[in-house]
């Protein structure tokens, strides 16, 4: 059974915005091959790395390894405060009342804010252990009324993975966990196991074509939508009309749709995203979709030279140490490869 197959559902309920969790029926029947939660835990490093920061972010305060965890006292910690203007104005972002008003309606429903990270926060003892010991496979509330399940500073959530050198929300809309979905789409093509990757515009690293779970969407819908939007649709062949390309994309989408109901869960939980701050962080649900029946043979993502934004990349190349990938994406690809090779050893050489 798939563990952790869940949908994050946002919607208007009564007077307030609520977030609920429910099983995605068509994922429940699937074999996960024991995959979720077997990554090794490590404290965030990308989010503390000023050299790899998001182009819109100012430099953060330096945080050394010994001071990452909240359990390590640091009286002189002076994080840089940064929330991008776009976040303070956006309708998709939290209003400030979430942290200024302990009785803000956003906190009233105990399912409003959920997370999948370590209860009580990451500690040094957990480093190197299996992520299943830390990340829960179901979403739990960050706070139920006055009881917090994560570190917090007054009414403000604190990053369960510890200090990042920055307070505020940066470019993230939600205080606390911001939920994403990452589709790892592979094919075995000309004797090579390949994965669909995009080049991100915010820093140029290669990445899984994932995206935020938006209001009203489920994880499963987001996985398919993001693959189509980020990897497929941007590939219109030169000279093809918009209408012809739209028809082609619709035809491909219909062909691959069944595949997106047969995902293998790779990981759910915290990701080491460069946008993370002390008060807002990314979590993801990563699923693997392998085109076993040649579903992607004809899906020509423009070949992966440096100038393009998307391509089929050999998995072995993507997991090489020298291949720069975004956030925790190399870990996710490595875990997918490990699991896939258990059942498809002839594709892994
Ligand atoms: C990463 O950010 C997730 O793993 C996901 O790939 C991505 C979602 O953010 P956007 O691509 O929507 O910016 O942490």
XYZ file of N, CA and C and ligand atoms in Angstrom, residues 180-182 200 202 208-212 230 271 273 275 282 284 326-327 329 332, ligand 1:
74
model
N 3.962 21.373 -1.709
C 4.211 21.192 -3.148
C 4.021 19.729 -3.515
N 4.021 19.456 -4.815
C 3.975 18.080 -5.319
C 5.017 17.965 -6.428
N 5.785 16.864 -6.411
C 6.868 16.679 -7.383
C 6.688 15.382 -8.162
N 15.169 25.613 -13.788
C 14.384 26.645 -13.105
C 14.879 28.040 -13.465
N 14.661 30.544 -11.445
C 15.225 31.226 -10.275
C 16.547 30.591 -9.848
N 13.029 18.772 -10.708
C 11.822 18.005 -11.027
C 10.734 19.043 -11.348
N 9.883 18.766 -12.336
C 8.878 19.788 -12.704
C 7.718 19.849 -11.722
N 8.015 20.202 -10.495
C 6.981 20.240 -9.456
C 6.369 21.619 -9.320
N 5.438 21.726 -8.390
C 4.811 23.018 -8.146
C 3.991 22.990 -6.875
N 3.525 24.156 -6.500
C 2.727 24.299 -5.287
C 1.353 23.640 -5.454
N 4.815 22.454 -16.792
C 6.225 22.829 -16.705
C 7.107 22.074 -17.683
N 11.433 19.716 2.458
C 12.495 19.799 1.450
C 13.368 21.018 1.724
N 14.621 23.712 0.529
C 14.432 24.679 -0.556
C 15.178 25.969 -0.200
N 14.341 28.841 -0.615
C 13.437 29.909 -0.162
C 13.031 29.767 1.303
N 9.174 24.715 2.730
C 8.534 23.871 1.726
C 8.469 22.421 2.198
N 7.017 18.553 0.439
C 6.546 18.017 -0.838
C 6.014 16.602 -0.711
N 18.181 21.402 -7.948
C 17.511 22.346 -7.045
C 17.101 21.662 -5.735
N 17.180 22.424 -4.651
C 16.640 21.993 -3.349
C 17.076 20.556 -3.015
N 16.147 17.901 -4.664
C 15.694 17.082 -5.787
C 16.637 15.935 -6.127
N 15.721 13.059 -4.034
C 14.480 12.421 -4.482
C 14.748 11.537 -5.706
C 10.447 22.720 -4.266
O 9.776 23.809 -4.844
C 9.495 21.568 -4.418
O 10.200 20.348 -4.347
C 8.851 21.850 -5.754
O 9.588 21.249 -6.795
C 8.969 23.356 -5.922
C 7.640 24.089 -5.917
O 7.838 25.463 -6.050
P 7.564 26.254 -7.410
O 8.188 25.435 -8.530
O 6.081 26.318 -7.575
O 8.228 27.566 -7.255
O 10.770 22.946 -2.947
